[in-house]
């Protein structure tokens, strides 16, 4: 069974919906509007029809036109209800900071205004003196609301997956850790949460715990791991988080990063890649 990888774009100030099938970038704006009444990918997520739409697009790919050159990539989800990010969910990442991975999941929130799209810029403010690092992460997109979700039922709450870069200002993090608030400020600058390019249907990913995950900066391999190395797998994360809060359709869970996080500087091109899910590319600028 073949599934398209869906995305959002803009061309000539007009928003559109696209799909990648066998390397072709197809305009599916009209197709999704007519068949699913979907003006955005969030509509497909909220109505539980993302997988069905991805399959239908793949089946009809031969009849769909390619997107003309000159379009701009947009976020797959513009304003998700919540972005929840995991702390040290890979043992080797905890070790590189001289820490012991927490026995139970620890998380923090990211703000939707920190999101930025594929091929957009990661902006380091000119006044910021902190070291800034990359962190490639598997993003889980929820498709249903739920509270106190049993771990065995967690897969039914996943709509799809994407690639996320949890950009982090380390010196601010160190300073805030001393005040017991080590994540909120350092990880929520504008553009510090690249996400995309695709929204990949859950049914297209056979096992989210068996995906290679890597990050390259200017072509140099910095991070190289596998999602099987997660301490707390996706299903457990959904179950645990839902004990504390109602999870909603469109919520994004950033599942942690493997070892190899490193410094980003002005002019760098950072590529975050997850097997079957996509390659997220951004240029770093300081201004």
mmCIF file of C-alpha atoms in Angstrom:
data_model
loop_
_atom_site.group_PDB
_atom_site.id
_atom_site.type_symbol
_atom_site.label_atom_id
_atom_site.label_comp_id
_atom_site.label_asym_id
_atom_site.label_seq_id
_atom_site.Cartn_x
_atom_site.Cartn_y
_atom_site.Cartn_z
ATOM 1 C CA UNK A 1 0.000 0.000 0.000
ATOM 2 C CA UNK A 2 1.377 3.404 -1.004
ATOM 3 C CA UNK A 3 0.796 6.643 0.878
ATOM 4 C CA UNK A 4 1.537 10.193 -0.254
ATOM 5 C CA UNK A 5 3.463 12.492 2.065
ATOM 6 C CA UNK A 6 1.361 15.636 2.435
ATOM 7 C CA UNK A 7 2.539 19.212 2.906
ATOM 8 C CA UNK A 8 1.421 22.837 2.807
ATOM 9 C CA UNK A 9 2.731 25.507 0.475
ATOM 10 C CA UNK A 10 2.113 28.995 -0.812
ATOM 11 C CA UNK A 11 2.491 30.273 -4.352
ATOM 12 C CA UNK A 12 1.759 33.819 -5.411
ATOM 13 C CA UNK A 13 0.302 34.559 -1.954
ATOM 14 C CA UNK A 14 -2.196 31.727 -2.457
ATOM 15 C CA UNK A 15 -2.152 28.864 0.065
ATOM 16 C CA UNK A 16 -2.168 25.314 -1.235
ATOM 17 C CA UNK A 17 -1.855 21.679 -0.249
ATOM 18 C CA UNK A 18 0.692 19.398 -1.829
ATOM 19 C CA UNK A 19 1.750 15.777 -1.867
ATOM 20 C CA UNK A 20 4.997 13.957 -2.563
ATOM 21 C CA UNK A 21 4.604 10.710 -4.499
ATOM 22 C CA UNK A 22 7.636 8.966 -5.999
ATOM 23 C CA UNK A 23 9.613 12.202 -5.945
ATOM 24 C CA UNK A 24 6.892 14.253 -7.669
ATOM 25 C CA UNK A 25 5.432 17.262 -5.872
ATOM 26 C CA UNK A 26 1.734 17.351 -6.713
ATOM 27 C CA UNK A 27 -0.881 20.050 -6.206
ATOM 28 C CA UNK A 28 -3.723 18.394 -4.296
ATOM 29 C CA UNK A 29 -5.487 21.563 -3.150
ATOM 30 C CA UNK A 30 -8.621 21.012 -5.232
ATOM 31 C CA UNK A 31 -8.585 17.228 -4.809
ATOM 32 C CA UNK A 32 -8.586 17.435 -0.999
ATOM 33 C CA UNK A 33 -11.139 20.246 -0.939
ATOM 34 C CA UNK A 34 -13.582 18.353 -3.149
ATOM 35 C CA UNK A 35 -13.179 14.913 -1.610
ATOM 36 C CA UNK A 36 -12.587 15.794 2.063
ATOM 37 C CA UNK A 37 -13.652 19.448 2.347
ATOM 38 C CA UNK A 38 -10.145 20.063 3.622
ATOM 39 C CA UNK A 39 -8.607 23.509 3.325
ATOM 40 C CA UNK A 40 -5.704 22.548 5.578
ATOM 41 C CA UNK A 41 -3.910 19.451 6.799
ATOM 42 C CA UNK A 42 -5.269 20.180 10.267
ATOM 43 C CA UNK A 43 -8.756 19.420 8.915
ATOM 44 C CA UNK A 44 -7.600 15.953 7.849
ATOM 45 C CA UNK A 45 -5.997 15.417 11.254
ATOM 46 C CA UNK A 46 -9.051 16.554 13.211
ATOM 47 C CA UNK A 47 -11.480 14.480 11.140
ATOM 48 C CA UNK A 48 -9.356 11.334 11.308
ATOM 49 C CA UNK A 49 -8.937 11.183 7.539
ATOM 50 C CA UNK A 50 -5.215 11.818 7.095
ATOM 51 C CA UNK A 51 -4.331 8.219 6.241
ATOM 52 C CA UNK A 52 -7.316 7.860 3.928
ATOM 53 C CA UNK A 53 -6.389 11.069 2.113
ATOM 54 C CA UNK A 54 -2.726 10.088 1.802
ATOM 55 C CA UNK A 55 -3.750 6.751 0.293
ATOM 56 C CA UNK A 56 -6.285 8.333 -2.088
ATOM 57 C CA UNK A 57 -3.749 10.877 -3.333
ATOM 58 C CA UNK A 58 -1.209 8.130 -4.008
ATOM 59 C CA UNK A 59 -3.826 6.169 -5.948
ATOM 60 C CA UNK A 60 -4.696 9.216 -8.077
ATOM 61 C CA UNK A 61 -1.142 10.539 -8.491
ATOM 62 C CA UNK A 62 -1.072 9.888 -12.224
ATOM 63 C CA UNK A 63 -4.011 12.253 -12.735
ATOM 64 C CA UNK A 64 -2.688 15.107 -10.614
ATOM 65 C CA UNK A 65 -0.532 17.998 -11.826
ATOM 66 C CA UNK A 66 2.836 18.944 -10.388
ATOM 67 C CA UNK A 67 3.251 22.209 -8.504
ATOM 68 C CA UNK A 68 4.969 24.822 -10.705
ATOM 69 C CA UNK A 69 8.353 26.089 -9.555
ATOM 70 C CA UNK A 70 8.514 29.109 -7.301
ATOM 71 C CA UNK A 71 6.398 27.961 -4.378
ATOM 72 C CA UNK A 72 7.225 28.507 -0.715
ATOM 73 C CA UNK A 73 7.126 25.715 1.848
ATOM 74 C CA UNK A 74 4.749 26.254 4.761
ATOM 75 C CA UNK A 75 4.275 24.499 8.072
ATOM 76 C CA UNK A 76 2.288 21.249 7.874
ATOM 77 C CA UNK A 77 0.385 22.439 10.959
ATOM 78 C CA UNK A 78 0.374 26.197 11.499
ATOM 79 C CA UNK A 79 -0.945 26.449 15.055
ATOM 80 C CA UNK A 80 -1.044 23.091 16.847
ATOM 81 C CA UNK A 81 -2.887 23.203 20.186
ATOM 82 C CA UNK A 82 0.201 22.054 22.093
ATOM 83 C CA UNK A 83 3.845 21.259 21.411
ATOM 84 C CA UNK A 84 5.178 18.928 24.109
ATOM 85 C CA UNK A 85 8.882 18.121 24.069
ATOM 86 C CA UNK A 86 10.641 15.318 25.926
ATOM 87 C CA UNK A 87 13.799 15.747 27.983
ATOM 88 C CA UNK A 88 16.730 13.333 27.544
ATOM 89 C CA UNK A 89 14.693 10.495 26.073
ATOM 90 C CA UNK A 90 17.824 8.902 24.586
ATOM 91 C CA UNK A 91 20.399 7.502 27.012
ATOM 92 C CA UNK A 92 23.370 8.602 24.902
ATOM 93 C CA UNK A 93 22.092 12.195 24.781
ATOM 94 C CA UNK A 94 21.800 12.302 28.564
ATOM 95 C CA UNK A 95 25.311 10.872 28.846
ATOM 96 C CA UNK A 96 26.859 13.544 26.622
ATOM 97 C CA UNK A 97 25.650 16.133 29.140
ATOM 98 C CA UNK A 98 26.932 14.102 32.072
ATOM 99 C CA UNK A 99 23.402 13.385 33.237
ATOM 100 C CA UNK A 100 21.407 10.311 34.119
ATOM 101 C CA UNK A 101 18.292 9.856 32.023
ATOM 102 C CA UNK A 102 15.103 10.337 34.079
ATOM 103 C CA UNK A 103 13.357 7.063 35.022
ATOM 104 C CA UNK A 104 10.009 8.510 33.967
ATOM 105 C CA UNK A 105 9.286 10.955 31.128
ATOM 106 C CA UNK A 106 10.084 14.612 31.781
ATOM 107 C CA UNK A 107 8.731 17.226 29.386
ATOM 108 C CA UNK A 108 8.306 20.917 28.723
ATOM 109 C CA UNK A 109 6.219 23.067 26.399
ATOM 110 C CA UNK A 110 7.211 24.780 23.192
ATOM 111 C CA UNK A 111 5.270 27.795 21.934
ATOM 112 C CA UNK A 112 3.648 27.710 18.496
ATOM 113 C CA UNK A 113 5.187 31.072 17.546
ATOM 114 C CA UNK A 114 8.593 29.337 17.634
ATOM 115 C CA UNK A 115 7.597 27.145 14.666
ATOM 116 C CA UNK A 116 9.183 27.638 11.257
ATOM 117 C CA UNK A 117 8.926 25.729 7.992
ATOM 118 C CA UNK A 118 11.220 23.645 5.798
ATOM 119 C CA UNK A 119 13.733 25.777 3.832
ATOM 120 C CA UNK A 120 13.071 28.795 6.059
ATOM 121 C CA UNK A 121 15.689 30.497 8.226
ATOM 122 C CA UNK A 122 16.629 29.756 11.813
ATOM 123 C CA UNK A 123 17.301 33.260 13.121
ATOM 124 C CA UNK A 124 19.872 33.804 15.857
ATOM 125 C CA UNK A 125 19.224 37.273 17.324
ATOM 126 C CA UNK A 126 22.264 39.533 16.984
ATOM 127 C CA UNK A 127 22.252 40.222 20.714
ATOM 128 C CA UNK A 128 22.186 36.539 21.691
ATOM 129 C CA UNK A 129 25.601 35.437 22.970
ATOM 130 C CA UNK A 130 24.523 31.911 23.882
ATOM 131 C CA UNK A 131 25.692 28.822 22.038
ATOM 132 C CA UNK A 132 22.786 27.454 19.992
ATOM 133 C CA UNK A 133 22.454 23.723 19.242
ATOM 134 C CA UNK A 134 20.474 21.517 16.864
ATOM 135 C CA UNK A 135 18.369 18.562 18.091
ATOM 136 C CA UNK A 136 16.708 16.277 15.530
ATOM 137 C CA UNK A 137 13.509 14.680 16.844
ATOM 138 C CA UNK A 138 10.643 12.503 15.661
ATOM 139 C CA UNK A 139 7.445 14.537 15.952
ATOM 140 C CA UNK A 140 4.256 12.612 16.710
ATOM 141 C CA UNK A 141 1.039 14.292 15.551
ATOM 142 C CA UNK A 142 -2.070 13.303 17.487
ATOM 143 C CA UNK A 143 -5.338 12.728 15.667
ATOM 144 C CA UNK A 144 -7.810 12.344 18.533
ATOM 145 C CA UNK A 145 -8.485 13.923 21.887
ATOM 146 C CA UNK A 146 -8.055 11.734 24.936
ATOM 147 C CA UNK A 147 -7.381 11.589 28.652
ATOM 148 C CA UNK A 148 -5.932 8.682 30.649
ATOM 149 C CA UNK A 149 -5.184 6.740 27.479
ATOM 150 C CA UNK A 150 -4.107 3.106 28.072
ATOM 151 C CA UNK A 151 -0.715 2.387 26.543
ATOM 152 C CA UNK A 152 -2.136 -0.428 24.401
ATOM 153 C CA UNK A 153 -4.641 1.991 22.846
ATOM 154 C CA UNK A 154 -2.126 4.786 22.238
ATOM 155 C CA UNK A 155 -1.440 3.886 18.568
ATOM 156 C CA UNK A 156 -5.060 4.684 17.744
ATOM 157 C CA UNK A 157 -4.490 8.284 18.790
ATOM 158 C CA UNK A 158 -1.636 8.946 16.347
ATOM 159 C CA UNK A 159 -2.515 10.694 13.081
ATOM 160 C CA UNK A 160 0.984 10.898 11.696
ATOM 161 C CA UNK A 161 4.614 11.912 11.998
ATOM 162 C CA UNK A 162 6.954 14.697 10.969
ATOM 163 C CA UNK A 163 10.530 15.875 11.571
ATOM 164 C CA UNK A 164 11.273 18.514 14.217
ATOM 165 C CA UNK A 165 14.444 20.396 15.150
ATOM 166 C CA UNK A 166 14.396 21.480 18.805
ATOM 167 C CA UNK A 167 16.843 24.400 18.518
ATOM 168 C CA UNK A 168 18.253 25.307 21.931
ATOM 169 C CA UNK A 169 20.227 28.242 23.366
ATOM 170 C CA UNK A 170 22.530 26.381 25.759
ATOM 171 C CA UNK A 171 23.964 29.226 27.834
ATOM 172 C CA UNK A 172 20.469 30.473 28.591
ATOM 173 C CA UNK A 173 19.491 26.919 29.461
ATOM 174 C CA UNK A 174 22.393 26.649 31.895
ATOM 175 C CA UNK A 175 21.497 29.945 33.543
ATOM 176 C CA UNK A 176 17.831 29.051 33.806
ATOM 177 C CA UNK A 177 18.615 25.591 35.170
ATOM 178 C CA UNK A 178 20.059 27.297 38.236
ATOM 179 C CA UNK A 179 16.629 28.901 38.702
ATOM 180 C CA UNK A 180 14.844 25.570 38.105
ATOM 181 C CA UNK A 181 13.380 26.631 34.739
ATOM 182 C CA UNK A 182 15.846 25.221 32.197
ATOM 183 C CA UNK A 183 13.781 24.884 29.016
ATOM 184 C CA UNK A 184 11.107 27.502 28.386
ATOM 185 C CA UNK A 185 13.241 30.541 27.535
ATOM 186 C CA UNK A 186 16.108 28.831 25.704
ATOM 187 C CA UNK A 187 13.911 26.825 23.321
ATOM 188 C CA UNK A 188 11.180 29.271 22.352
ATOM 189 C CA UNK A 189 12.808 32.000 20.299
ATOM 190 C CA UNK A 190 11.022 32.676 17.026
ATOM 191 C CA UNK A 191 12.142 30.078 14.412
ATOM 192 C CA UNK A 192 13.604 27.725 17.069
ATOM 193 C CA UNK A 193 11.177 24.916 16.181
ATOM 194 C CA UNK A 194 11.545 23.938 12.521
ATOM 195 C CA UNK A 195 8.893 21.350 11.592
ATOM 196 C CA UNK A 196 8.190 19.473 8.362
ATOM 197 C CA UNK A 197 8.315 19.307 5.479
ATOM 198 C CA UNK A 198 5.833 16.451 5.295
ATOM 199 C CA UNK A 199 2.981 15.175 7.409
ATOM 200 C CA UNK A 200 3.301 11.402 7.047
ATOM 201 C CA UNK A 201 0.254 9.274 7.854
ATOM 202 C CA UNK A 202 0.612 6.869 10.769
ATOM 203 C CA UNK A 203 -0.364 3.937 8.548
ATOM 204 C CA UNK A 204 2.644 4.694 6.329
ATOM 205 C CA UNK A 205 5.085 4.057 9.196
ATOM 206 C CA UNK A 206 5.256 0.367 10.084
ATOM 207 C CA UNK A 207 7.107 0.889 13.362
ATOM 208 C CA UNK A 208 7.920 4.337 14.805
ATOM 209 C CA UNK A 209 10.475 2.645 17.076
ATOM 210 C CA UNK A 210 12.630 1.402 14.191
ATOM 211 C CA UNK A 211 13.565 4.542 12.245
ATOM 212 C CA UNK A 212 17.049 5.862 11.589
ATOM 213 C CA UNK A 213 17.395 9.472 12.743
ATOM 214 C CA UNK A 214 20.218 11.810 11.770
ATOM 215 C CA UNK A 215 21.335 15.428 11.620
ATOM 216 C CA UNK A 216 23.898 16.958 9.273
ATOM 217 C CA UNK A 217 25.372 20.444 9.351
ATOM 218 C CA UNK A 218 26.955 21.633 6.098
ATOM 219 C CA UNK A 219 27.009 17.977 5.040
ATOM 220 C CA UNK A 220 28.851 16.810 8.171
ATOM 221 C CA UNK A 221 27.076 14.029 10.076
ATOM 222 C CA UNK A 222 26.512 15.244 13.651
ATOM 223 C CA UNK A 223 23.767 12.961 14.989
ATOM 224 C CA UNK A 224 23.177 9.368 13.938
ATOM 225 C CA UNK A 225 20.802 7.144 15.882
ATOM 226 C CA UNK A 226 17.632 5.110 15.745
ATOM 227 C CA UNK A 227 14.274 5.650 17.398
ATOM 228 C CA UNK A 228 14.583 2.203 18.977
ATOM 229 C CA UNK A 229 17.031 3.913 21.366
ATOM 230 C CA UNK A 230 14.235 5.931 22.971
ATOM 231 C CA UNK A 231 14.053 5.243 26.689
ATOM 232 C CA UNK A 232 10.308 5.880 26.725
ATOM 233 C CA UNK A 233 8.678 4.827 23.422
ATOM 234 C CA UNK A 234 5.906 6.713 21.679
ATOM 235 C CA UNK A 235 3.019 4.679 23.098
ATOM 236 C CA UNK A 236 4.237 5.145 26.670
ATOM 237 C CA UNK A 237 4.705 8.874 26.133
ATOM 238 C CA UNK A 238 1.111 9.254 24.974
ATOM 239 C CA UNK A 239 -0.192 7.251 27.928
ATOM 240 C CA UNK A 240 1.876 9.143 30.504
ATOM 241 C CA UNK A 241 1.182 12.608 29.112
ATOM 242 C CA UNK A 242 -2.550 11.899 29.011
ATOM 243 C CA UNK A 243 -2.545 11.255 32.755
ATOM 244 C CA UNK A 244 -1.677 14.899 33.322
ATOM 245 C CA UNK A 245 -3.513 16.690 30.523
ATOM 246 C CA UNK A 246 -6.125 16.167 27.859
ATOM 247 C CA UNK A 247 -4.331 15.501 24.606
ATOM 248 C CA UNK A 248 -5.974 17.038 21.539
ATOM 249 C CA UNK A 249 -6.059 16.417 17.815
ATOM 250 C CA UNK A 250 -3.173 18.325 16.284
ATOM 251 C CA UNK A 251 -0.951 18.212 19.361
ATOM 252 C CA UNK A 252 2.726 17.671 18.556
ATOM 253 C CA UNK A 253 4.926 15.478 20.753
ATOM 254 C CA UNK A 254 8.665 15.929 20.158
ATOM 255 C CA UNK A 255 10.103 12.634 21.358
ATOM 256 C CA UNK A 256 13.688 13.563 22.235
ATOM 257 C CA UNK A 257 17.029 13.551 20.443
ATOM 258 C CA UNK A 258 19.994 11.159 20.204
ATOM 259 C CA UNK A 259 23.596 12.075 21.024
ATOM 260 C CA UNK A 260 25.639 14.428 18.889
ATOM 261 C CA UNK A 261 23.906 17.764 19.416
ATOM 262 C CA UNK A 262 26.192 20.564 18.315
ATOM 263 C CA UNK A 263 26.670 24.250 17.749
ATOM 264 C CA UNK A 264 24.987 26.196 14.956
ATOM 265 C CA UNK A 265 26.481 29.422 13.600
ATOM 266 C CA UNK A 266 25.604 32.033 11.017
ATOM 267 C CA UNK A 267 25.590 30.530 7.524
ATOM 268 C CA UNK A 268 25.160 26.893 8.548
ATOM 269 C CA UNK A 269 22.739 24.642 6.690
ATOM 270 C CA UNK A 270 21.226 22.071 9.029
ATOM 271 C CA UNK A 271 19.464 18.958 7.735
ATOM 272 C CA UNK A 272 17.405 16.759 10.043
ATOM 273 C CA UNK A 273 16.367 13.437 8.525
ATOM 274 C CA UNK A 274 14.236 10.537 9.739
ATOM 275 C CA UNK A 275 13.823 7.366 7.717
ATOM 276 C CA UNK A 276 10.550 7.390 5.803
ATOM 277 C CA UNK A 277 9.401 10.601 7.475
ATOM 278 C CA UNK A 278 11.463 13.172 5.640
ATOM 279 C CA UNK A 279 14.370 15.585 5.477
ATOM 280 C CA UNK A 280 13.970 19.005 7.099
ATOM 281 C CA UNK A 281 16.431 21.659 5.895
ATOM 282 C CA UNK A 282 17.044 25.158 7.280
ATOM 283 C CA UNK A 283 19.717 27.819 6.939
ATOM 284 C CA UNK A 284 21.002 29.607 10.045
ATOM 285 C CA UNK A 285 21.313 33.398 9.999
ATOM 286 C CA UNK A 286 22.346 35.854 12.697
ATOM 287 C CA UNK A 287 20.676 39.233 12.642
#
